[in-house]
Each structure stands twice: as structure tokens, then as C-alpha cells.
mmCIF file of C-alpha atoms in Angstrom:
data_model
loop_
_atom_site.group_PDB
_atom_site.id
_atom_site.type_symbol
_atom_site.label_atom_id
_atom_site.label_comp_id
_atom_site.label_asym_id
_atom_site.label_seq_id
_atom_site.Cartn_x
_atom_site.Cartn_y
_atom_site.Cartn_z
ATOM 1 C CA MET A 1 0.033 -0.033 -0.033
ATOM 2 C CA VAL A 2 1.299 3.431 -0.943
ATOM 3 C CA ARG A 3 1.268 6.123 1.743
ATOM 4 C CA TRP A 4 2.195 9.646 0.632
ATOM 5 C CA LYS A 5 3.141 12.614 2.803
ATOM 6 C CA ILE A 6 4.225 16.220 2.089
ATOM 7 C CA GLU A 7 7.830 16.724 3.150
ATOM 8 C CA ASP A 8 8.476 20.091 1.657
ATOM 9 C CA ALA A 9 5.727 22.436 0.455
ATOM 10 C CA ARG A 10 8.287 25.187 -0.495
ATOM 11 C CA LYS A 11 5.826 27.906 0.684
ATOM 12 C CA TRP A 12 3.313 26.628 -1.792
ATOM 13 C CA SER A 13 -0.078 25.100 -1.075
ATOM 14 C CA CYS A 14 -0.674 21.479 -2.066
ATOM 15 C CA LEU A 15 -3.971 20.311 -3.422
ATOM 16 C CA GLY A 16 -3.106 16.657 -3.516
ATOM 17 C CA ARG A 17 -1.513 14.004 -5.424
ATOM 18 C CA ILE A 18 -2.626 12.793 -8.849
ATOM 19 C CA PHE A 19 -1.863 9.446 -10.463
ATOM 20 C CA PHE A 20 -1.914 9.660 -14.256
ATOM 21 C CA ILE A 21 -2.394 6.207 -15.696
ATOM 22 C CA ARG A 22 -2.515 5.370 -19.415
ATOM 23 C CA HIS A 23 -5.357 3.100 -20.421
ATOM 24 C CA GLY A 24 -4.733 -0.580 -21.150
ATOM 25 C CA ALA A 25 -3.833 -1.921 -24.591
ATOM 26 C CA THR A 26 -6.315 -2.299 -27.407
ATOM 27 C CA LYS A 27 -5.948 -4.352 -30.636
ATOM 28 C CA GLY A 28 -5.070 -1.150 -32.499
ATOM 29 C CA ASN A 29 -2.382 -0.356 -29.982
ATOM 30 C CA ALA A 30 -0.822 -3.763 -30.372
ATOM 31 C CA GLN A 31 -0.647 -3.232 -34.097
ATOM 32 C CA GLY A 32 0.978 0.176 -33.709
ATOM 33 C CA ARG A 33 -1.975 2.011 -35.149
ATOM 34 C CA TYR A 34 -2.875 5.668 -34.541
ATOM 35 C CA ILE A 35 -5.882 5.227 -32.370
ATOM 36 C CA GLY A 36 -7.438 8.543 -31.683
ATOM 37 C CA SER A 37 -10.855 10.059 -30.944
ATOM 38 C CA ALA A 38 -12.442 8.524 -33.930
ATOM 39 C CA SER A 39 -11.470 5.006 -32.897
ATOM 40 C CA ASP A 40 -13.396 4.089 -29.764
ATOM 41 C CA GLU A 41 -11.811 0.653 -29.363
ATOM 42 C CA ASP A 42 -12.383 -1.799 -26.449
ATOM 43 C CA LEU A 43 -9.507 -3.257 -24.518
ATOM 44 C CA SER A 44 -8.148 -6.332 -26.126
ATOM 45 C CA MET A 45 -8.263 -9.536 -24.074
ATOM 46 C CA GLU A 46 -4.543 -9.238 -23.441
ATOM 47 C CA GLY A 47 -5.053 -5.583 -22.442
ATOM 48 C CA MET A 48 -7.741 -6.564 -19.933
ATOM 49 C CA LEU A 49 -5.609 -9.283 -18.356
ATOM 50 C CA ALA A 50 -2.744 -6.838 -18.000
ATOM 51 C CA VAL A 51 -4.967 -4.234 -16.377
ATOM 52 C CA LYS A 52 -6.411 -6.704 -13.870
ATOM 53 C CA ALA A 53 -2.850 -7.695 -12.945
ATOM 54 C CA LEU A 54 -2.155 -3.961 -12.127
ATOM 55 C CA ARG A 55 -4.534 -4.091 -9.277
ATOM 56 C CA HIS A 56 -1.784 -5.606 -7.210
ATOM 57 C CA ALA A 57 1.006 -3.335 -8.489
ATOM 58 C CA PRO A 58 2.895 -1.768 -5.528
ATOM 59 C CA TYR A 59 3.403 1.564 -7.271
ATOM 60 C CA LEU A 60 -0.426 2.189 -7.626
ATOM 61 C CA PRO A 61 -2.593 3.395 -4.777
ATOM 62 C CA ALA A 62 -5.099 1.025 -3.148
ATOM 63 C CA PRO A 63 -8.776 1.845 -3.881
ATOM 64 C CA SER A 64 -9.215 3.083 -0.243
ATOM 65 C CA GLN A 65 -6.532 5.658 -0.864
ATOM 66 C CA LEU A 66 -8.312 7.354 -3.742
ATOM 67 C CA LEU A 67 -10.956 10.054 -3.196
ATOM 68 C CA LYS A 68 -11.997 10.034 -6.904
ATOM 69 C CA LEU A 69 -11.067 8.892 -10.325
ATOM 70 C CA TYR A 70 -11.266 11.125 -13.362
ATOM 71 C CA MET A 71 -11.168 9.541 -16.854
ATOM 72 C CA SER A 72 -11.583 10.112 -20.612
ATOM 73 C CA PRO A 73 -15.069 9.194 -21.851
ATOM 74 C CA MET A 74 -13.630 6.808 -24.455
ATOM 75 C CA MET A 75 -14.245 3.160 -23.969
ATOM 76 C CA ARG A 76 -10.665 1.959 -23.428
ATOM 77 C CA CYS A 77 -10.283 4.421 -20.473
ATOM 78 C CA ARG A 78 -13.620 3.671 -19.006
ATOM 79 C CA GLN A 79 -12.943 -0.103 -19.119
ATOM 80 C CA THR A 80 -9.469 0.358 -17.692
ATOM 81 C CA ALA A 81 -10.851 2.484 -14.817
ATOM 82 C CA GLY A 82 -13.538 -0.006 -14.116
ATOM 83 C CA LEU A 83 -11.185 -2.903 -13.971
ATOM 84 C CA LEU A 84 -8.609 -1.133 -11.891
ATOM 85 C CA TYR A 85 -10.929 0.678 -9.394
ATOM 86 C CA PRO A 86 -14.502 -0.604 -9.634
ATOM 87 C CA GLU A 87 -15.341 0.743 -6.170
ATOM 88 C CA VAL A 88 -13.944 4.307 -6.573
ATOM 89 C CA LEU A 89 -16.146 7.325 -7.478
ATOM 90 C CA LYS A 90 -15.644 8.244 -11.191
ATOM 91 C CA GLU A 91 -16.140 11.226 -13.335
ATOM 92 C CA SER A 92 -15.736 11.494 -17.167
ATOM 93 C CA ILE A 93 -13.979 14.565 -18.495
ATOM 94 C CA GLU A 94 -15.127 15.170 -22.027
ATOM 95 C CA ASP A 95 -12.157 17.379 -22.821
ATOM 96 C CA TRP A 96 -9.817 14.466 -22.254
ATOM 97 C CA ARG A 97 -10.690 12.498 -25.410
ATOM 98 C CA GLU A 98 -7.699 11.460 -27.446
ATOM 99 C CA ILE A 99 -6.631 13.708 -30.327
ATOM 100 C CA TYR A 100 -8.108 13.099 -33.790
ATOM 101 C CA PHE A 101 -5.258 11.789 -35.999
ATOM 102 C CA GLY A 102 -6.984 12.784 -39.277
ATOM 103 C CA ARG A 103 -5.816 10.856 -42.288
ATOM 104 C CA PHE A 104 -3.519 8.839 -40.052
ATOM 105 C CA GLU A 105 -6.345 7.607 -37.905
ATOM 106 C CA GLY A 106 -6.551 3.817 -37.697
ATOM 107 C CA HIS A 107 -3.427 3.298 -39.723
ATOM 108 C CA ASN A 108 0.052 2.235 -38.820
ATOM 109 C CA TYR A 109 3.517 2.870 -40.182
ATOM 110 C CA GLU A 110 3.478 0.095 -42.682
ATOM 111 C CA GLU A 111 0.231 1.498 -44.222
ATOM 112 C CA LEU A 112 1.408 5.060 -44.221
ATOM 113 C CA LYS A 113 5.095 4.859 -45.130
ATOM 114 C CA THR A 114 4.541 5.733 -48.824
ATOM 115 C CA ASP A 115 2.211 8.633 -47.958
ATOM 116 C CA ARG A 116 4.068 11.893 -48.714
ATOM 117 C CA ALA A 117 2.143 13.786 -46.009
ATOM 118 C CA TYR A 118 3.070 11.180 -43.397
ATOM 119 C CA GLN A 119 6.744 11.240 -44.460
ATOM 120 C CA ALA A 120 6.799 15.040 -44.180
ATOM 121 C CA TRP A 121 5.229 14.680 -40.632
ATOM 122 C CA ILE A 122 7.858 12.136 -39.641
ATOM 123 C CA ASP A 123 10.647 14.315 -41.019
ATOM 124 C CA GLY A 124 9.313 17.033 -38.871
ATOM 125 C CA GLY A 125 9.903 14.991 -35.688
ATOM 126 C CA GLY A 126 6.262 14.122 -35.409
ATOM 127 C CA GLU A 127 5.585 17.570 -33.809
ATOM 128 C CA GLY A 128 3.438 19.006 -36.553
ATOM 129 C CA ASP A 129 -0.331 18.893 -36.887
ATOM 130 C CA PHE A 130 -1.988 15.881 -38.278
ATOM 131 C CA PRO A 131 -3.268 16.320 -41.913
ATOM 132 C CA GLU A 132 -7.031 16.698 -41.839
ATOM 133 C CA GLY A 133 -6.939 16.113 -38.080
ATOM 134 C CA GLU A 134 -7.328 18.133 -34.869
ATOM 135 C CA SER A 135 -4.578 20.704 -34.414
ATOM 136 C CA ARG A 136 -2.168 20.256 -31.529
ATOM 137 C CA ALA A 137 -3.056 23.710 -30.291
ATOM 138 C CA ALA A 138 -6.738 22.866 -30.078
ATOM 139 C CA PHE A 139 -6.000 19.521 -28.432
ATOM 140 C CA ARG A 140 -3.766 21.239 -25.844
ATOM 141 C CA GLU A 141 -6.345 23.918 -25.100
ATOM 142 C CA ARG A 142 -9.075 21.468 -24.328
ATOM 143 C CA VAL A 143 -6.930 19.018 -22.307
ATOM 144 C CA LEU A 144 -5.704 21.758 -20.094
ATOM 145 C CA ARG A 145 -9.259 23.053 -19.787
ATOM 146 C CA GLY A 146 -10.243 19.678 -18.498
ATOM 147 C CA PHE A 147 -7.441 19.630 -15.989
ATOM 148 C CA ASP A 148 -8.407 23.052 -14.832
ATOM 149 C CA ARG A 149 -11.792 21.550 -14.020
ATOM 150 C CA VAL A 150 -10.202 18.920 -11.843
ATOM 151 C CA VAL A 151 -7.994 21.403 -10.041
ATOM 152 C CA THR A 152 -11.013 23.762 -9.394
ATOM 153 C CA GLU A 153 -12.872 20.882 -7.856
ATOM 154 C CA MET A 154 -10.022 19.904 -5.695
ATOM 155 C CA GLU A 155 -9.771 23.458 -4.486
ATOM 156 C CA THR A 156 -13.322 23.391 -3.235
ATOM 157 C CA TRP A 157 -13.047 20.301 -1.152
ATOM 158 C CA THR A 158 -13.716 21.041 2.551
ATOM 159 C CA PRO A 159 -13.138 19.112 5.757
ATOM 160 C CA GLY A 160 -15.426 16.302 6.414
ATOM 161 C CA GLU A 161 -15.484 12.585 7.144
ATOM 162 C CA ARG A 162 -12.327 12.080 5.086
ATOM 163 C CA GLY A 163 -10.482 14.819 6.946
ATOM 164 C CA ILE A 164 -9.650 16.849 3.942
ATOM 165 C CA LEU A 165 -8.387 20.328 4.970
ATOM 166 C CA LEU A 166 -6.380 21.715 2.168
ATOM 167 C CA GLU A 167 -5.949 25.317 3.570
ATOM 168 C CA SER A 168 -3.903 23.973 6.447
ATOM 169 C CA ILE A 169 -1.237 22.274 4.288
ATOM 170 C CA ASP A 170 2.038 24.231 4.469
ATOM 171 C CA GLU A 171 5.793 23.590 4.408
ATOM 172 C CA SER A 172 5.817 22.307 8.046
ATOM 173 C CA SER A 173 2.573 20.325 8.201
ATOM 174 C CA LYS A 174 3.941 16.983 6.790
ATOM 175 C CA ARG A 175 0.399 15.742 6.802
ATOM 176 C CA GLU A 176 -1.124 13.196 4.504
ATOM 177 C CA ILE A 177 -2.659 14.556 1.305
ATOM 178 C CA PRO A 178 -5.628 13.463 -0.820
ATOM 179 C CA ASN A 179 -5.079 11.176 -3.750
ATOM 180 C CA VAL A 180 -7.004 11.202 -7.117
ATOM 181 C CA ALA A 181 -6.317 9.181 -10.243
ATOM 182 C CA ALA A 182 -6.721 10.011 -13.925
ATOM 183 C CA VAL A 183 -7.093 7.179 -16.436
ATOM 184 C CA VAL A 184 -6.389 8.792 -19.806
ATOM 185 C CA HIS A 185 -4.619 8.583 -23.084
ATOM 186 C CA GLY A 186 -0.887 9.051 -23.585
ATOM 187 C CA GLY A 187 -1.354 12.309 -25.375
ATOM 188 C CA VAL A 188 -3.360 13.676 -22.430
ATOM 189 C CA ILE A 189 -0.602 12.736 -19.984
ATOM 190 C CA MET A 190 2.171 14.198 -22.158
ATOM 191 C CA THR A 191 0.215 17.500 -22.626
ATOM 192 C CA ILE A 192 -0.558 18.113 -18.953
ATOM 193 C CA LEU A 193 2.868 17.175 -17.715
ATOM 194 C CA SER A 194 4.781 19.214 -20.313
ATOM 195 C CA ALA A 195 2.604 22.241 -19.502
ATOM 196 C CA TYR A 196 2.997 22.148 -15.711
ATOM 197 C CA ALA A 197 5.978 19.913 -14.772
ATOM 198 C CA GLY A 198 8.538 21.260 -17.257
ATOM 199 C CA GLY A 199 10.332 19.474 -19.990
ATOM 200 C CA GLY A 200 9.249 18.496 -23.459
ATOM 201 C CA TYR A 201 6.140 16.747 -24.652
ATOM 202 C CA PHE A 202 7.854 13.488 -25.537
ATOM 203 C CA ASP A 203 9.723 13.349 -22.165
ATOM 204 C CA TYR A 204 6.487 11.916 -20.710
ATOM 205 C CA GLN A 205 5.747 9.013 -23.120
ATOM 206 C CA CYS A 206 4.595 5.898 -21.348
ATOM 207 C CA ALA A 207 3.331 2.424 -22.216
ATOM 208 C CA ASN A 208 -0.202 1.133 -21.747
ATOM 209 C CA GLY A 209 -0.891 0.734 -18.002
ATOM 210 C CA GLU A 210 1.937 2.981 -17.007
ATOM 211 C CA GLY A 211 2.061 6.672 -16.121
ATOM 212 C CA PHE A 212 3.270 9.244 -13.531
ATOM 213 C CA ALA A 213 2.316 10.355 -10.068
ATOM 214 C CA CYS A 214 2.919 13.964 -8.938
ATOM 215 C CA LEU A 215 1.838 16.688 -6.492
ATOM 216 C CA ILE A 216 -0.535 19.399 -7.564
ATOM 217 C CA MET A 217 0.952 22.598 -6.180
ATOM 218 C CA LEU A 218 -0.188 26.263 -6.132
ATOM 219 C CA ASP A 219 2.372 28.967 -5.731
ATOM 220 C CA SER A 220 1.863 32.230 -3.889
ATOM 221 C CA GLY A 221 0.477 33.777 -7.103
ATOM 222 C CA HIS A 222 -2.051 30.908 -7.639
ATOM 223 C CA GLY A 223 0.154 29.494 -10.378
ATOM 224 C CA LEU A 224 -0.191 25.806 -10.952
ATOM 225 C CA HIS A 225 2.709 23.360 -10.821
ATOM 226 C CA LEU A 226 3.150 19.583 -10.920
ATOM 227 C CA THR A 227 6.097 18.486 -8.822
ATOM 228 C CA ASP A 228 7.819 15.447 -7.261
ATOM 229 C CA LEU A 229 7.173 13.371 -10.306
ATOM 230 C CA VAL A 230 7.313 9.548 -9.888
ATOM 231 C CA PRO A 231 7.216 7.123 -12.747
ATOM 232 C CA LEU A 232 4.429 4.475 -12.474
ATOM 233 C CA ARG A 233 6.007 1.294 -13.722
ATOM 234 C CA SER A 234 7.706 -1.854 -12.396
ATOM 235 C CA GLU A 235 11.313 -1.703 -11.242
ATOM 236 C CA GLU A 236 12.308 -4.039 -14.062
ATOM 237 C CA GLU A 237 10.928 -1.501 -16.608
ATOM 238 C CA LYS A 238 12.627 1.473 -14.945
ATOM 239 C CA GLU A 239 15.993 -0.225 -15.564
#
């Protein structure tokens, strides 16, 4: 069982810790396809079994440690959330749908390698917009809007049966903090972390069933930061 405490709030306030978990694998994931918002795939049988095995992973919180789970409304995320944490309160965030890959949607490298538009996109480091797809700017805007919704809700939590008292958390409190989870797509994780944790977009790539945990911090100017990043994967995979 994971037990998190604040050791150094650095004169910032802490809203809690969030566990970003990428959904389990689908058939399209296994085939290396671009599976975006137009491909609402179910988890594959292998993906379901892998997610069920994660219920005992030492790096993930126990159900009793989570106050709430936020997720993308797409089937692969809903199924992953249900298998991992069937007893935890859940909320779907519409803005966390995966990006639409446009003419690449549903295809893999072998099917696209002779496509000039695809080659141009690859030559650009994979950082450009997807032809006929959703722009990266629009995707980033809506993903961060969805995260703002989560942060706003966490700010409004008040003391009660679960003992949440966010206003009292400071650099010397060293008290336990609330935990929430987010079962989402890889692109959503990379977008949020690159915006608030520093680093580049591709620094936060993770495999199906993996992710990152971090503290949600507000500085004295109410600026948002994600700190104390911890990869969520087995020790063997870290090596």
C-alpha cells in the first residue's frame, strides 16, 4: 500500500497527489496504429488481463486511498478505470478525449510509409499537426481546460468525514494529502505534464498501463505546478 506525505511544500499550497495512468492496450495499440478520438476501441483480451494484474502493483494506490477517479469518456479508458478501481467514485472529462489523427487515424507505419504527408510529418519530428486532423493547439487547449476543471474541484473540497483540510497544508505540516487518479490517453498525460511539470512533450511518453504520479501545487500567485514526479512502472521496466 502506498502512503504519501508532504515533506516540503516550499511555501506553496498542495491540493493533493494525482496518479496519471494510461489506459490498457487495445488491438489497435498492439498493431501500432494511430488510435485517436475517432477510434473508440475496447481493450483487447490481453489488455484486460494486464490491467487486472495492475490491481496488485505496488506503485499504484489502493482503492481506499483514492478520493476520486477522473477519466476520458472513451471506452478504453472507462474499461481500464472499471477494472482497476471498480469501487472508486468516477467522473468522465469530455475534454480528455484523445486527439483526432485525421488521415492517419486507424493506420500504422506500414500502411502510411509511402504517404508523402506522413513522411513530411515524420521528417518534422512528429511535432506538426496531423493532416485533416485536430490541431495540436486545439488539443492542448481542451486537455488543459479539462485539467483546470479537476484542479478547481480539488480546491473546493472542505473538511469532512475524510479529513480533507487543504488550507492547512504548508511547508511544516507534513500531513497526509488526498489522492486522485486520472485514467487517460498517452497524449493527455504528455500534454498536462509538459505544461505544468517542465520538460518536453515526448519526455512523458509511457506504455499502456503505466504513467506518472505527482503533487498538484499552487504557488503564492496561484500559479499551477506539478512536482515530485514519480514514474508508475515496475522496477524492471525502470531499469
